[in-house]
Amino acid sequence: MIQVSAGTRILVAVKPADFRKGIDGIARLCREVLQSDPFSGSIFVFRNGRGTAIKLLFYDGQGFWLAHKRLSKGKFPCWPSDGGRSATALQAHQLQVLVFAGDPYATRAAPMWRPVSAAR
């Protein structure tokens, strides 16, 4: 099972991927395009050219998980823009929103860490 905790590193590929690729092809994209190790335990997220489907690749220590979601209607409305990068990072709660075809940048969650000041 894919465990997504607050500390899980999540990388979203900016450019669309060829969805004819399986695990090996997507893992190669992780190495060559995203410059990341597919065995790192990170979750890698890709979308197809039409924006109607996403794939998530995850290594759990024993093998790879490849999850594919295709929307029955419409497209994923929000996807990171290029900005000169090949990927952008998301937090766990943002991935949940993205998987359900929402805008991950519109979530209002507390920051991951904030300093605690001493009581006076």
mmCIF file of N, CA and C in Angstrom:
data_model
loop_
_atom_site.group_PDB
_atom_site.id
_atom_site.type_symbol
_atom_site.label_atom_id
_atom_site.label_comp_id
_atom_site.label_asym_id
_atom_site.label_seq_id
_atom_site.Cartn_x
_atom_site.Cartn_y
_atom_site.Cartn_z
ATOM 1 N N MET A 1 0.837 -1.173 0.000
ATOM 2 C CA MET A 1 0.000 0.000 0.000
ATOM 3 C C MET A 1 0.886 1.242 0.000
ATOM 4 N N ILE A 2 0.459 2.262 -0.672
ATOM 5 C CA ILE A 2 1.204 3.511 -0.712
ATOM 6 C C ILE A 2 0.878 4.317 0.535
ATOM 7 N N GLN A 3 1.909 4.597 1.321
ATOM 8 C CA GLN A 3 1.759 5.403 2.526
ATOM 9 C C GLN A 3 2.227 6.816 2.218
ATOM 10 N N VAL A 4 1.349 7.779 2.345
ATOM 11 C CA VAL A 4 1.706 9.173 2.097
ATOM 12 C C VAL A 4 1.654 9.900 3.432
ATOM 13 N N SER A 5 2.840 10.177 3.974
ATOM 14 C CA SER A 5 2.901 10.910 5.240
ATOM 15 C C SER A 5 3.308 12.346 4.942
ATOM 16 N N ALA A 6 3.251 13.176 5.956
ATOM 17 C CA ALA A 6 3.592 14.588 5.786
ATOM 18 C C ALA A 6 5.037 14.758 5.335
ATOM 19 N N GLY A 7 5.901 13.820 5.664
ATOM 20 C CA GLY A 7 7.304 13.929 5.287
ATOM 21 C C GLY A 7 7.656 13.311 3.946
ATOM 22 N N THR A 8 6.700 12.723 3.264
ATOM 23 C CA THR A 8 6.960 12.096 1.971
ATOM 24 C C THR A 8 7.280 13.156 0.928
ATOM 25 N N ARG A 9 8.342 12.949 0.197
ATOM 26 C CA ARG A 9 8.722 13.869 -0.885
ATOM 27 C C ARG A 9 7.870 13.529 -2.112
ATOM 28 N N ILE A 10 7.226 14.557 -2.664
ATOM 29 C CA ILE A 10 6.354 14.371 -3.821
ATOM 30 C C ILE A 10 6.813 15.312 -4.919
ATOM 31 N N LEU A 11 7.147 14.761 -6.074
ATOM 32 C CA LEU A 11 7.575 15.562 -7.218
ATOM 33 C C LEU A 11 6.570 15.415 -8.347
ATOM 34 N N VAL A 12 6.136 16.537 -8.890
ATOM 35 C CA VAL A 12 5.181 16.558 -9.990
ATOM 36 C C VAL A 12 5.910 17.024 -11.242
ATOM 37 N N ALA A 13 5.896 16.192 -12.281
ATOM 38 C CA ALA A 13 6.522 16.561 -13.550
ATOM 39 C C ALA A 13 5.700 17.656 -14.218
ATOM 40 N N VAL A 14 6.361 18.680 -14.689
ATOM 41 C CA VAL A 14 5.667 19.814 -15.298
ATOM 42 C C VAL A 14 5.168 19.465 -16.699
ATOM 43 N N LYS A 15 6.006 18.814 -17.483
ATOM 44 C CA LYS A 15 5.639 18.491 -18.868
ATOM 45 C C LYS A 15 4.915 17.147 -18.927
ATOM 46 N N PRO A 16 4.001 17.009 -19.868
ATOM 47 C CA PRO A 16 3.271 15.742 -20.005
ATOM 48 C C PRO A 16 4.196 14.573 -20.353
ATOM 49 N N ALA A 17 3.768 13.382 -19.973
ATOM 50 C CA ALA A 17 4.522 12.158 -20.247
ATOM 51 C C ALA A 17 3.738 11.294 -21.232
ATOM 52 N N ASP A 18 4.457 10.422 -21.908
ATOM 53 C CA ASP A 18 3.859 9.442 -22.805
ATOM 54 C C ASP A 18 3.293 8.317 -21.935
ATOM 55 N N PHE A 19 1.981 8.177 -21.888
ATOM 56 C CA PHE A 19 1.362 7.204 -21.001
ATOM 57 C C PHE A 19 1.372 5.781 -21.552
ATOM 58 N N ARG A 20 2.008 5.565 -22.673
ATOM 59 C CA ARG A 20 2.217 4.197 -23.130
ATOM 60 C C ARG A 20 3.334 3.545 -22.333
ATOM 61 N N LYS A 21 4.107 4.348 -21.602
ATOM 62 C CA LYS A 21 5.212 3.832 -20.791
ATOM 63 C C LYS A 21 4.677 3.131 -19.549
ATOM 64 N N GLY A 22 5.360 2.077 -19.178
ATOM 65 C CA GLY A 22 5.035 1.368 -17.950
ATOM 66 C C GLY A 22 5.985 1.792 -16.835
ATOM 67 N N ILE A 23 6.181 0.912 -15.868
ATOM 68 C CA ILE A 23 7.022 1.235 -14.720
ATOM 69 C C ILE A 23 8.441 1.583 -15.141
ATOM 70 N N ASP A 24 9.046 0.774 -15.996
ATOM 71 C CA ASP A 24 10.432 1.028 -16.385
ATOM 72 C C ASP A 24 10.578 2.348 -17.139
ATOM 73 N N GLY A 25 9.642 2.636 -18.021
ATOM 74 C CA GLY A 25 9.698 3.886 -18.778
ATOM 75 C C GLY A 25 9.485 5.105 -17.906
ATOM 76 N N ILE A 26 8.565 5.022 -16.953
ATOM 77 C CA ILE A 26 8.314 6.136 -16.034
ATOM 78 C C ILE A 26 9.518 6.309 -15.097
ATOM 79 N N ALA A 27 10.117 5.201 -14.640
ATOM 80 C CA ALA A 27 11.311 5.294 -13.793
ATOM 81 C C ALA A 27 12.455 5.966 -14.548
ATOM 82 N N ARG A 28 12.560 5.700 -15.828
ATOM 83 C CA ARG A 28 13.588 6.359 -16.643
ATOM 84 C C ARG A 28 13.332 7.866 -16.721
ATOM 85 N N LEU A 29 12.066 8.264 -16.828
ATOM 86 C CA LEU A 29 11.734 9.699 -16.820
ATOM 87 C C LEU A 29 12.146 10.340 -15.494
ATOM 88 N N CYS A 30 11.967 9.612 -14.407
ATOM 89 C CA CYS A 30 12.385 10.134 -13.098
ATOM 90 C C CYS A 30 13.881 10.437 -13.103
ATOM 91 N N ARG A 31 14.659 9.502 -13.637
ATOM 92 C CA ARG A 31 16.109 9.685 -13.662
ATOM 93 C C ARG A 31 16.543 10.770 -14.633
ATOM 94 N N GLU A 32 16.043 10.690 -15.867
ATOM 95 C CA GLU A 32 16.552 11.552 -16.930
ATOM 96 C C GLU A 32 15.920 12.942 -16.955
ATOM 97 N N VAL A 33 14.628 13.028 -16.747
ATOM 98 C CA VAL A 33 13.941 14.320 -16.847
ATOM 99 C C VAL A 33 13.897 15.033 -15.499
ATOM 100 N N LEU A 34 13.543 14.298 -14.443
ATOM 101 C CA LEU A 34 13.398 14.919 -13.129
ATOM 102 C C LEU A 34 14.692 14.917 -12.327
ATOM 103 N N GLN A 35 15.727 14.221 -12.834
ATOM 104 C CA GLN A 35 17.022 14.132 -12.151
ATOM 105 C C GLN A 35 16.871 13.611 -10.720
ATOM 106 N N SER A 36 16.018 12.598 -10.545
ATOM 107 C CA SER A 36 15.765 12.016 -9.229
ATOM 108 C C SER A 36 15.851 10.498 -9.307
ATOM 109 N N ASP A 37 16.167 9.906 -8.184
ATOM 110 C CA ASP A 37 16.285 8.455 -8.093
ATOM 111 C C ASP A 37 14.907 7.848 -7.850
ATOM 112 N N PRO A 38 14.418 7.011 -8.767
ATOM 113 C CA PRO A 38 13.089 6.407 -8.578
ATOM 114 C C PRO A 38 13.028 5.452 -7.383
ATOM 115 N N PHE A 39 14.181 5.015 -6.864
ATOM 116 C CA PHE A 39 14.232 4.121 -5.703
ATOM 117 C C PHE A 39 14.278 4.891 -4.381
ATOM 118 N N SER A 40 14.136 6.201 -4.413
ATOM 119 C CA SER A 40 14.307 7.047 -3.233
ATOM 120 C C SER A 40 13.148 6.990 -2.243
ATOM 121 N N GLY A 41 12.012 6.467 -2.640
ATOM 122 C CA GLY A 41 10.841 6.470 -1.772
ATOM 123 C C GLY A 41 9.955 7.686 -1.998
ATOM 124 N N SER A 42 10.363 8.544 -2.925
ATOM 125 C CA SER A 42 9.536 9.699 -3.292
ATOM 126 C C SER A 42 8.377 9.234 -4.153
ATOM 127 N N ILE A 43 7.338 10.046 -4.199
ATOM 128 C CA ILE A 43 6.218 9.784 -5.100
ATOM 129 C C ILE A 43 6.381 10.717 -6.289
ATOM 130 N N PHE A 44 6.345 10.160 -7.483
ATOM 131 C CA PHE A 44 6.495 10.923 -8.714
ATOM 132 C C PHE A 44 5.153 10.958 -9.438
ATOM 133 N N VAL A 45 4.737 12.135 -9.845
ATOM 134 C CA VAL A 45 3.419 12.318 -10.457
ATOM 135 C C VAL A 45 3.595 12.858 -11.871
ATOM 136 N N PHE A 46 2.916 12.228 -12.816
ATOM 137 C CA PHE A 46 2.967 12.626 -14.228
ATOM 138 C C PHE A 46 1.542 12.756 -14.746
ATOM 139 N N ARG A 47 1.352 13.553 -15.778
ATOM 140 C CA ARG A 47 0.043 13.630 -16.431
ATOM 141 C C ARG A 47 0.224 13.378 -17.922
ATOM 142 N N ASN A 48 -0.871 12.997 -18.567
ATOM 143 C CA ASN A 48 -0.808 12.758 -20.007
ATOM 144 C C ASN A 48 -0.946 14.085 -20.762
ATOM 145 N N GLY A 49 -0.759 14.038 -22.062
ATOM 146 C CA GLY A 49 -0.791 15.252 -22.884
ATOM 147 C C GLY A 49 -2.130 15.962 -22.894
ATOM 148 N N ARG A 50 -3.218 15.227 -22.822
ATOM 149 C CA ARG A 50 -4.552 15.847 -22.838
ATOM 150 C C ARG A 50 -4.999 16.338 -21.469
ATOM 151 N N GLY A 51 -4.269 15.961 -20.429
ATOM 152 C CA GLY A 51 -4.622 16.397 -19.078
ATOM 153 C C GLY A 51 -5.795 15.659 -18.474
ATOM 154 N N THR A 52 -6.099 14.490 -19.012
ATOM 155 C CA THR A 52 -7.244 13.719 -18.528
ATOM 156 C C THR A 52 -6.848 12.586 -17.587
ATOM 157 N N ALA A 53 -5.537 12.341 -17.440
ATOM 158 C CA ALA A 53 -5.074 11.225 -16.617
ATOM 159 C C ALA A 53 -3.762 11.572 -15.930
ATOM 160 N N ILE A 54 -3.535 10.911 -14.787
ATOM 161 C CA ILE A 54 -2.269 11.044 -14.082
ATOM 162 C C ILE A 54 -1.747 9.662 -13.722
ATOM 163 N N LYS A 55 -0.422 9.566 -13.559
ATOM 164 C CA LYS A 55 0.225 8.353 -13.076
ATOM 165 C C LYS A 55 1.115 8.723 -11.911
ATOM 166 N N LEU A 56 1.110 7.879 -10.880
ATOM 167 C CA LEU A 56 1.971 8.049 -9.723
ATOM 168 C C LEU A 56 2.891 6.841 -9.641
ATOM 169 N N LEU A 57 4.187 7.097 -9.496
ATOM 170 C CA LEU A 57 5.174 6.033 -9.348
ATOM 171 C C LEU A 57 5.785 6.139 -7.962
ATOM 172 N N PHE A 58 5.873 4.987 -7.270
ATOM 173 C CA PHE A 58 6.375 4.961 -5.904
ATOM 174 C C PHE A 58 7.102 3.642 -5.659
ATOM 175 N N TYR A 59 8.279 3.712 -5.037
ATOM 176 C CA TYR A 59 9.022 2.514 -4.649
ATOM 177 C C TYR A 59 8.896 2.324 -3.148
ATOM 178 N N ASP A 60 8.427 1.142 -2.702
ATOM 179 C CA ASP A 60 8.167 0.919 -1.276
ATOM 180 C C ASP A 60 9.235 0.093 -0.565
ATOM 181 N N GLY A 61 10.365 -0.153 -1.220
ATOM 182 C CA GLY A 61 11.432 -0.949 -0.612
ATOM 183 C C GLY A 61 11.458 -2.372 -1.125
ATOM 184 N N GLN A 62 10.341 -2.847 -1.651
ATOM 185 C CA GLN A 62 10.267 -4.189 -2.223
ATOM 186 C C GLN A 62 10.012 -4.151 -3.716
ATOM 187 N N GLY A 63 9.339 -3.126 -4.167
ATOM 188 C CA GLY A 63 8.997 -3.029 -5.581
ATOM 189 C C GLY A 63 8.290 -1.712 -5.864
ATOM 190 N N PHE A 64 7.947 -1.547 -7.114
ATOM 191 C CA PHE A 64 7.304 -0.310 -7.551
ATOM 192 C C PHE A 64 5.790 -0.433 -7.557
ATOM 193 N N TRP A 65 5.138 0.672 -7.232
ATOM 194 C CA TRP A 65 3.703 0.845 -7.399
ATOM 195 C C TRP A 65 3.523 1.831 -8.536
ATOM 196 N N LEU A 66 2.618 1.535 -9.432
ATOM 197 C CA LEU A 66 2.248 2.468 -10.493
ATOM 198 C C LEU A 66 0.737 2.621 -10.453
ATOM 199 N N ALA A 67 0.283 3.801 -10.067
ATOM 200 C CA ALA A 67 -1.149 4.083 -10.004
ATOM 201 C C ALA A 67 -1.518 4.968 -11.178
ATOM 202 N N HIS A 68 -2.634 4.668 -11.806
ATOM 203 C CA HIS A 68 -3.098 5.415 -12.978
ATOM 204 C C HIS A 68 -4.546 5.835 -12.717
ATOM 205 N N LYS A 69 -4.807 7.133 -12.837
ATOM 206 C CA LYS A 69 -6.182 7.609 -12.698
ATOM 207 C C LYS A 69 -6.550 8.382 -13.951
ATOM 208 N N ARG A 70 -7.663 7.979 -14.575
ATOM 209 C CA ARG A 70 -8.198 8.693 -15.731
ATOM 210 C C ARG A 70 -9.567 9.222 -15.348
ATOM 211 N N LEU A 71 -9.762 10.514 -15.550
ATOM 212 C CA LEU A 71 -11.047 11.121 -15.227
ATOM 213 C C LEU A 71 -12.102 10.679 -16.224
ATOM 214 N N SER A 72 -13.315 10.448 -15.753
ATOM 215 C CA SER A 72 -14.400 10.059 -16.655
ATOM 216 C C SER A 72 -14.940 11.262 -17.420
ATOM 217 N N LYS A 73 -14.780 12.465 -16.847
ATOM 218 C CA LYS A 73 -15.198 13.704 -17.516
ATOM 219 C C LYS A 73 -14.176 14.787 -17.230
ATOM 220 N N GLY A 74 -13.899 15.599 -18.201
ATOM 221 C CA GLY A 74 -13.061 16.775 -17.991
ATOM 222 C C GLY A 74 -11.581 16.480 -17.883
ATOM 223 N N LYS A 75 -10.860 17.494 -17.393
ATOM 224 C CA LYS A 75 -9.407 17.437 -17.273
ATOM 225 C C LYS A 75 -8.997 17.863 -15.878
ATOM 226 N N PHE A 76 -7.747 17.575 -15.536
ATOM 227 C CA PHE A 76 -7.188 18.090 -14.300
ATOM 228 C C PHE A 76 -6.998 19.585 -14.502
ATOM 229 N N PRO A 77 -7.748 20.412 -13.764
ATOM 230 C CA PRO A 77 -7.783 21.843 -14.049
ATOM 231 C C PRO A 77 -6.518 22.602 -13.681
ATOM 232 N N CYS A 78 -5.765 22.110 -12.741
ATOM 233 C CA CYS A 78 -4.587 22.841 -12.284
ATOM 234 C C CYS A 78 -3.367 21.947 -12.392
ATOM 235 N N TRP A 79 -2.341 22.459 -13.052
ATOM 236 C CA TRP A 79 -1.080 21.734 -13.141
ATOM 237 C C TRP A 79 0.039 22.747 -13.064
ATOM 238 N N PRO A 80 1.148 22.404 -12.425
ATOM 239 C CA PRO A 80 2.244 23.370 -12.307
ATOM 240 C C PRO A 80 2.719 23.852 -13.675
ATOM 241 N N SER A 81 3.046 25.134 -13.758
ATOM 242 C CA SER A 81 3.540 25.678 -15.018
ATOM 243 C C SER A 81 5.047 25.453 -15.120
ATOM 244 N N ASP A 82 5.570 25.641 -16.299
ATOM 245 C CA ASP A 82 6.967 25.359 -16.602
ATOM 246 C C ASP A 82 7.921 26.150 -15.707
ATOM 247 N N GLY A 83 7.993 27.441 -15.866
ATOM 248 C CA GLY A 83 8.887 28.253 -15.043
ATOM 249 C C GLY A 83 10.340 27.838 -15.135
ATOM 250 N N GLY A 84 10.718 27.115 -16.188
ATOM 251 C CA GLY A 84 12.093 26.682 -16.354
ATOM 252 C C GLY A 84 12.466 25.431 -15.578
ATOM 253 N N ARG A 85 11.532 24.851 -14.847
ATOM 254 C CA ARG A 85 11.807 23.653 -14.057
ATOM 255 C C ARG A 85 11.201 22.436 -14.740
ATOM 256 N N SER A 86 11.762 21.280 -14.425
ATOM 257 C CA SER A 86 11.183 20.042 -14.955
ATOM 258 C C SER A 86 10.163 19.458 -13.988
ATOM 259 N N ALA A 87 10.243 19.856 -12.704
ATOM 260 C CA ALA A 87 9.320 19.336 -11.696
ATOM 261 C C ALA A 87 9.115 20.368 -10.596
ATOM 262 N N THR A 88 8.055 20.168 -9.863
ATOM 263 C CA THR A 88 7.786 20.997 -8.690
ATOM 264 C C THR A 88 7.371 20.074 -7.554
ATOM 265 N N ALA A 89 7.620 20.512 -6.335
ATOM 266 C CA ALA A 89 7.296 19.693 -5.167
ATOM 267 C C ALA A 89 5.917 20.038 -4.635
ATOM 268 N N LEU A 90 5.247 19.027 -4.102
ATOM 269 C CA LEU A 90 3.967 19.216 -3.424
ATOM 270 C C LEU A 90 4.068 18.622 -2.032
ATOM 271 N N GLN A 91 3.175 19.041 -1.159
ATOM 272 C CA GLN A 91 3.050 18.430 0.160
ATOM 273 C C GLN A 91 1.967 17.349 0.075
ATOM 274 N N ALA A 92 1.924 16.483 1.085
ATOM 275 C CA ALA A 92 1.003 15.340 1.074
ATOM 276 C C ALA A 92 -0.450 15.770 0.914
ATOM 277 N N HIS A 93 -0.874 16.792 1.625
ATOM 278 C CA HIS A 93 -2.272 17.212 1.521
ATOM 279 C C HIS A 93 -2.574 17.791 0.130
ATOM 280 N N GLN A 94 -1.579 18.395 -0.511
ATOM 281 C CA GLN A 94 -1.771 18.922 -1.858
ATOM 282 C C GLN A 94 -1.919 17.791 -2.874
ATOM 283 N N LEU A 95 -1.198 16.688 -2.652
ATOM 284 C CA LEU A 95 -1.341 15.532 -3.543
ATOM 285 C C LEU A 95 -2.753 14.972 -3.465
ATOM 286 N N GLN A 96 -3.306 14.904 -2.266
ATOM 287 C CA GLN A 96 -4.681 14.414 -2.105
ATOM 288 C C GLN A 96 -5.653 15.246 -2.938
ATOM 289 N N VAL A 97 -5.488 16.552 -2.890
ATOM 290 C CA VAL A 97 -6.369 17.453 -3.644
ATOM 291 C C VAL A 97 -6.158 17.269 -5.139
ATOM 292 N N LEU A 98 -4.908 17.153 -5.578
ATOM 293 C CA LEU A 98 -4.605 16.971 -7.003
ATOM 294 C C LEU A 98 -5.211 15.680 -7.538
ATOM 295 N N VAL A 99 -5.107 14.600 -6.777
ATOM 296 C CA VAL A 99 -5.649 13.306 -7.208
ATOM 297 C C VAL A 99 -7.158 13.382 -7.420
ATOM 298 N N PHE A 100 -7.833 14.229 -6.648
ATOM 299 C CA PHE A 100 -9.279 14.389 -6.807
ATOM 300 C C PHE A 100 -9.624 15.552 -7.724
ATOM 301 N N ALA A 101 -8.683 15.890 -8.634
ATOM 302 C CA ALA A 101 -8.876 16.892 -9.695
ATOM 303 C C ALA A 101 -9.145 18.291 -9.157
ATOM 304 N N GLY A 102 -8.565 18.593 -8.016
ATOM 305 C CA GLY A 102 -8.694 19.933 -7.457
ATOM 306 C C GLY A 102 -7.426 20.742 -7.653
ATOM 307 N N ASP A 103 -7.438 21.967 -7.170
ATOM 308 C CA ASP A 103 -6.289 22.856 -7.267
ATOM 309 C C ASP A 103 -5.449 22.700 -6.001
ATOM 310 N N PRO A 104 -4.277 22.060 -6.097
ATOM 311 C CA PRO A 104 -3.468 21.833 -4.894
ATOM 312 C C PRO A 104 -2.931 23.114 -4.278
ATOM 313 N N TYR A 105 -2.900 24.193 -5.042
ATOM 314 C CA TYR A 105 -2.363 25.448 -4.533
ATOM 315 C C TYR A 105 -3.430 26.274 -3.813
ATOM 316 N N ALA A 106 -4.664 25.847 -3.866
ATOM 317 C CA ALA A 106 -5.746 26.576 -3.212
ATOM 318 C C ALA A 106 -6.051 26.023 -1.817
ATOM 319 N N THR A 107 -5.317 25.002 -1.394
ATOM 320 C CA THR A 107 -5.554 24.440 -0.065
ATOM 321 C C THR A 107 -5.024 25.388 0.997
ATOM 322 N N ARG A 108 -5.675 25.395 2.122
ATOM 323 C CA ARG A 108 -5.258 26.266 3.219
ATOM 324 C C ARG A 108 -4.923 25.411 4.433
ATOM 325 N N ALA A 109 -3.790 24.796 4.379
ATOM 326 C CA ALA A 109 -3.345 23.978 5.507
ATOM 327 C C ALA A 109 -2.302 24.749 6.302
ATOM 328 N N ALA A 110 -2.118 24.352 7.528
ATOM 329 C CA ALA A 110 -1.089 24.966 8.357
ATOM 330 C C ALA A 110 0.282 24.661 7.758
ATOM 331 N N PRO A 111 1.241 25.544 7.960
ATOM 332 C CA PRO A 111 2.588 25.263 7.443
ATOM 333 C C PRO A 111 3.160 24.000 8.073
ATOM 334 N N MET A 112 4.086 23.352 7.355
ATOM 335 C CA MET A 112 4.676 22.104 7.835
ATOM 336 C C MET A 112 5.417 22.289 9.154
ATOM 337 N N TRP A 113 6.071 23.403 9.323
ATOM 338 C CA TRP A 113 6.827 23.648 10.546
ATOM 339 C C TRP A 113 6.765 25.129 10.842
ATOM 340 N N ARG A 114 6.636 25.440 12.073
ATOM 341 C CA ARG A 114 6.700 26.832 12.476
ATOM 342 C C ARG A 114 7.396 26.905 13.826
ATOM 343 N N PRO A 115 8.194 27.945 14.042
ATOM 344 C CA PRO A 115 8.934 28.028 15.307
ATOM 345 C C PRO A 115 7.983 28.226 16.488
ATOM 346 N N VAL A 116 8.365 27.649 17.587
ATOM 347 C CA VAL A 116 7.585 27.804 18.812
ATOM 348 C C VAL A 116 8.317 28.823 19.684
ATOM 349 N N SER A 117 7.618 29.855 20.065
ATOM 350 C CA SER A 117 8.260 30.861 20.905
ATOM 351 C C SER A 117 8.001 30.543 22.372
ATOM 352 N N ALA A 118 8.976 30.873 23.190
ATOM 353 C CA ALA A 118 8.857 30.613 24.634
ATOM 354 C C ALA A 118 7.837 31.545 25.251
ATOM 355 N N ALA A 119 7.079 31.043 26.193
ATOM 356 C CA ALA A 119 6.083 31.872 26.888
ATOM 357 C C ALA A 119 6.797 32.885 27.773
ATOM 358 N N ARG A 120 6.277 34.075 27.795
ATOM 359 C CA ARG A 120 6.903 35.139 28.601
ATOM 360 C C ARG A 120 6.133 35.430 29.821
#
